[in-house]
């Protein structure tokens, strides 16, 4: 049975040990980073090797938001700007992500850990600030919807993040455990509003954030009350992956982090460092996709289409025209 994991190779070429491990662990998908990228031909070979290792067309993800978080860069991709600096309007956002999807598919990547649907606010940490479209929930939801449409039209699965919200948290979860102390009524009116508006999208990623209003003892990734609220009250029905289990916001061993996430209600444990011993522990602790998680995984994959041919030059020219006239 397919493992309840998304895992990452260590470098630009899949090693024999990694190939054997991935064959046995059978992760649902993979994720790549800048350390895995050299050339287009190398990246196509790597994504093919990952799929060969598990014997199926497994999804391969990247964090390709643009700007601060962009794993593909020139000459493999345009030098996209941060969300706060991009041209506004649904058409421009759609075009940006349709072109982004074409860049990703060209090297064998068919999943993007984007769009960010967090809301900017007075406590938003600088690591996230430029990656957020707006402090207006309706604007964030509209832009994220257009982004998801562009990615899906290009055969790339979007992953909305960070659920149920990271903008009101007070720290960078890569380095420390953020906490949000806002009352639930405030969160529902603002930070959680984009989640409800986008709850039909096929995939989402959790936030390593403690929400006192939901569970003052554990970050959302490890909180059954928070994830139950995400499903029941906010209506998110998609496949739910953790944010990277290696981030310092979480405590315990990698096995403990993975087990707690699955027990709390996450469908997939995401591990990003490429450390083989850590991946072995995560895979063993996460187990396999069963029940509702397996059904959500199947539904998510069904949204991955073979994109029709497009006139990339024409779409790029249209985007550039909108870009040059942005406010």
XYZ file of C-alpha atoms in Angstrom:
327
model
C 0.000 0.000 0.000
C 1.137 3.577 -0.687
C 2.999 5.249 2.156
C 1.422 8.254 3.881
C 4.447 10.407 3.102
C 5.952 12.949 0.757
C 9.741 12.617 0.760
C 12.766 14.273 -0.851
C 16.018 13.027 -2.368
C 19.229 14.478 -1.008
C 20.829 15.748 -4.205
C 20.504 16.167 -7.973
C 20.873 12.451 -8.737
C 18.983 9.615 -7.085
C 21.390 7.313 -5.263
C 21.006 3.520 -5.319
C 20.264 3.527 -1.579
C 17.540 6.141 -2.044
C 16.031 4.235 -4.971
C 15.850 1.057 -2.884
C 14.342 2.896 0.056
C 11.730 4.692 -2.060
C 10.806 1.378 -3.719
C 10.153 -0.191 -0.326
C 8.583 2.822 1.438
C 6.485 3.753 -1.613
C 5.824 7.402 -0.653
C 2.681 8.910 -2.135
C 4.749 11.721 -3.613
C 8.061 13.560 -3.655
C 9.257 17.126 -3.153
C 12.307 18.849 -4.631
C 14.391 21.851 -3.590
C 17.117 24.059 -5.030
C 19.707 21.472 -3.946
C 18.093 19.047 -6.412
C 18.256 21.421 -9.385
C 21.134 21.785 -11.864
C 19.858 21.678 -15.438
C 16.593 20.938 -17.196
C 17.872 17.604 -18.497
C 19.168 16.606 -15.060
C 15.874 17.545 -13.416
C 13.830 15.595 -15.942
C 16.062 12.583 -15.313
C 15.644 12.947 -11.539
C 11.859 13.194 -11.639
C 11.733 10.188 -13.962
C 14.007 8.216 -11.618
C 11.796 9.028 -8.637
C 8.726 7.736 -10.450
C 10.607 4.678 -11.667
C 11.576 3.913 -8.075
C 7.928 3.578 -7.012
C 6.688 2.184 -10.305
C 3.930 4.737 -10.879
C 3.280 8.315 -11.906
C 3.755 9.726 -8.405
C 3.273 13.492 -8.004
C 6.445 15.543 -7.641
C 6.135 18.868 -5.825
C 8.148 22.045 -5.466
C 7.715 25.299 -3.544
C 7.424 27.628 -6.525
C 5.623 30.677 -5.187
C 7.913 33.183 -6.908
C 10.245 35.754 -5.406
C 11.441 34.778 -1.944
C 10.381 31.154 -2.391
C 11.263 29.979 -5.893
C 13.153 26.708 -6.459
C 13.287 27.005 -10.255
C 15.109 30.117 -11.384
C 16.458 31.407 -14.703
C 17.138 29.869 -17.156
C 14.666 27.161 -16.094
C 11.976 29.656 -15.084
C 11.214 33.332 -15.132
C 12.408 35.397 -12.223
C 8.955 35.803 -10.697
C 8.337 38.443 -8.047
C 6.882 37.989 -4.593
C 3.098 37.935 -4.328
C 3.002 41.453 -2.851
C 4.802 42.806 -5.945
C 2.959 40.994 -8.709
C 0.320 42.596 -10.922
C -3.142 42.387 -9.435
C -6.369 41.130 -10.871
C -7.548 37.566 -11.458
C -6.399 37.437 -15.089
C -2.827 38.442 -14.258
C -2.650 35.984 -11.386
C -4.080 33.215 -13.571
C -1.547 33.897 -16.320
C 1.355 33.986 -13.884
C 0.467 30.553 -12.545
C -0.418 29.066 -15.929
C 3.056 30.051 -17.150
C 4.574 28.777 -13.917
C 2.825 25.450 -14.462
C 4.346 25.154 -17.931
C 7.821 25.738 -16.466
C 7.280 23.074 -13.817
C 5.804 20.477 -16.165
C 8.707 20.958 -18.562
C 11.060 19.432 -15.968
C 8.707 16.738 -14.672
C 7.214 18.581 -11.698
C 3.426 18.433 -11.401
C 2.698 19.795 -7.931
C 3.270 23.250 -6.465
C 3.130 24.047 -2.749
C 1.294 27.271 -3.517
C -0.664 29.485 -3.332
C -0.109 30.996 0.086
C -3.535 31.937 1.454
C -2.343 33.507 4.701
C -3.548 36.976 5.603
C -1.170 39.856 6.279
C -1.533 41.513 9.667
C 0.361 43.446 12.340
C 1.930 40.274 13.751
C 2.892 38.642 10.460
C 6.529 37.581 10.655
C 8.883 39.041 8.003
C 9.630 35.553 6.601
C 6.025 35.416 5.402
C 5.107 39.061 4.810
C 6.170 39.418 1.169
C 4.679 36.036 0.257
C 1.147 37.197 1.124
C -1.103 38.977 -1.347
C -3.046 41.213 0.967
C -4.529 42.012 4.362
C -8.001 41.728 2.819
C -9.515 38.216 3.118
C -11.582 38.623 -0.040
C -8.547 39.732 -2.043
C -6.456 36.834 -0.774
C -9.209 34.355 -1.626
C -9.730 35.837 -5.101
C -6.022 35.827 -5.941
C -5.500 32.331 -4.575
C -8.481 31.028 -6.558
C -7.027 32.470 -9.765
C -3.609 31.020 -8.922
C -5.066 27.564 -8.316
C -7.012 27.757 -11.586
C -3.834 28.609 -13.481
C -1.869 25.745 -11.955
C -4.654 23.203 -12.477
C -5.123 24.304 -16.094
C -1.427 23.609 -16.602
C -1.560 20.118 -15.110
C -0.011 21.093 -11.777
C -1.663 20.329 -8.435
C -1.869 23.386 -6.160
C -1.373 23.061 -2.402
C -2.977 25.870 -0.405
C -1.006 26.824 2.694
C -0.729 27.263 5.639
C -3.921 25.859 7.124
C -5.844 27.184 8.916
C -3.637 30.324 8.734
C -0.161 31.606 9.542
C -0.437 35.357 9.082
C -1.480 36.164 12.649
C 1.293 34.062 14.197
C 4.258 35.723 15.848
C 7.298 33.682 14.758
C 8.998 31.902 11.854
C 8.076 28.226 12.202
C 11.350 27.227 10.556
C 13.091 28.342 13.750
C 10.551 28.496 16.604
C 6.975 27.596 17.489
C 4.610 30.459 16.557
C 1.529 31.195 18.608
C -1.661 33.061 17.720
C -3.660 34.526 20.615
C -6.527 36.095 18.642
C -10.079 35.105 19.635
C -11.907 32.669 17.385
C -14.432 35.282 16.204
C -11.592 37.469 14.900
C -9.889 34.534 13.202
C -13.117 33.418 11.555
C -13.776 36.897 10.187
C -10.237 37.378 8.881
C -7.487 34.770 8.874
C -9.703 31.730 8.425
C -11.980 33.314 5.805
C -9.753 32.411 2.796
C -9.672 28.776 3.945
C -13.461 28.570 3.924
C -13.590 30.240 0.496
C -11.078 27.769 -0.964
C -12.126 24.651 0.939
C -12.968 22.786 -2.280
C -9.390 22.785 -3.573
C -7.720 19.367 -3.747
C -4.695 19.746 -1.461
C -3.636 21.741 1.567
C -0.681 22.087 3.927
C -0.874 22.608 7.672
C 0.581 25.429 9.743
C 3.008 24.662 12.572
C 1.182 27.291 14.629
C -0.510 27.099 18.027
C -3.964 28.706 17.939
C -4.987 29.355 21.521
C -8.620 29.592 20.426
C -8.522 26.020 19.086
C -5.871 24.188 21.123
C -3.417 26.010 23.358
C -1.269 22.911 23.821
C -0.230 21.892 20.304
C 0.434 23.384 16.848
C -2.243 22.746 14.246
C -0.132 20.035 12.589
C -0.303 18.011 15.823
C -3.716 19.138 17.060
C -6.806 16.994 16.608
C -9.081 19.869 17.747
C -7.512 22.264 15.224
C -7.700 19.785 12.336
C -11.238 18.761 13.249
C -12.165 22.448 13.140
C -10.447 22.751 9.745
C -12.532 19.892 8.356
C -15.856 20.374 10.145
C -16.168 24.134 10.549
C -14.072 25.511 7.696
C -15.115 22.734 5.319
C -11.727 21.739 3.932
C -12.231 18.350 2.284
C -8.936 17.970 0.425
C -5.812 15.918 0.983
C -3.913 17.395 3.926
C -0.135 17.265 4.197
C 1.980 18.580 7.025
C 4.396 21.402 6.584
C 7.969 20.117 6.737
C 8.396 17.906 9.795
C 12.015 19.026 10.048
C 11.130 22.579 11.049
C 12.128 23.668 14.550
C 8.558 24.592 15.493
C 7.963 20.908 16.226
C 9.429 18.882 19.070
C 10.287 15.220 19.450
C 11.988 12.770 17.131
C 11.079 12.609 13.453
C 9.129 9.421 14.126
C 7.202 11.112 16.930
C 6.492 14.162 14.779
C 5.131 12.003 11.954
C 3.048 9.782 14.225
C 1.508 12.746 16.044
C 0.594 14.434 12.752
C -1.144 11.357 11.366
C -2.930 10.745 14.669
C -4.148 14.360 14.737
C -5.739 14.073 11.303
C -3.077 14.843 8.695
C -3.179 12.550 5.667
C 0.483 12.843 4.679
C 3.727 13.453 6.538
C 6.042 15.791 4.606
C 9.789 15.403 5.206
C 12.105 17.623 3.202
C 15.769 17.350 4.249
C 16.661 14.253 2.219
C 18.298 12.628 5.257
C 17.843 8.905 4.641
C 17.764 7.789 8.273
C 15.173 10.439 9.124
C 13.048 9.440 6.134
C 13.142 5.817 7.250
C 11.839 6.827 10.679
C 9.119 9.057 9.196
C 7.955 6.394 6.746
C 7.723 3.755 9.468
C 5.784 6.063 11.796
C 3.410 7.503 9.180
C 2.229 4.141 7.878
C 0.124 3.814 4.752
C -2.748 5.681 3.171
C -6.044 4.088 4.139
C -9.706 4.979 4.489
C -10.616 8.621 4.012
C -6.997 9.637 3.450
C -6.672 7.173 0.559
C -9.907 8.453 -0.970
C -8.751 12.065 -0.660
C -5.434 11.138 -2.287
C -7.251 9.532 -5.206
C -9.486 12.580 -5.599
C -6.476 14.905 -5.530
C -4.700 12.932 -8.244
C -7.819 12.994 -10.392
C -7.429 16.793 -10.602
C -4.038 16.376 -12.305
C -4.763 16.695 -16.014
C -2.624 16.438 -19.120
C -2.664 20.124 -20.092
C -3.632 21.185 -23.589
C -1.063 22.930 -25.743
C -0.879 26.689 -25.254
C 0.835 29.579 -26.973
C 3.321 30.358 -24.208
C 4.701 33.402 -26.003
C 1.236 34.915 -26.363
C 0.328 34.291 -22.727
C 3.653 35.701 -21.594
C 3.118 38.813 -23.700
C -0.343 39.294 -22.203
C 1.025 38.866 -18.689
C 3.848 41.326 -19.367
C 1.341 43.857 -20.657
C -0.684 43.574 -17.448
C 2.517 43.682 -15.446
C 3.678 46.893 -17.108
C 0.348 48.582 -16.337
C 0.053 47.462 -12.711
C -0.865 50.100 -10.195
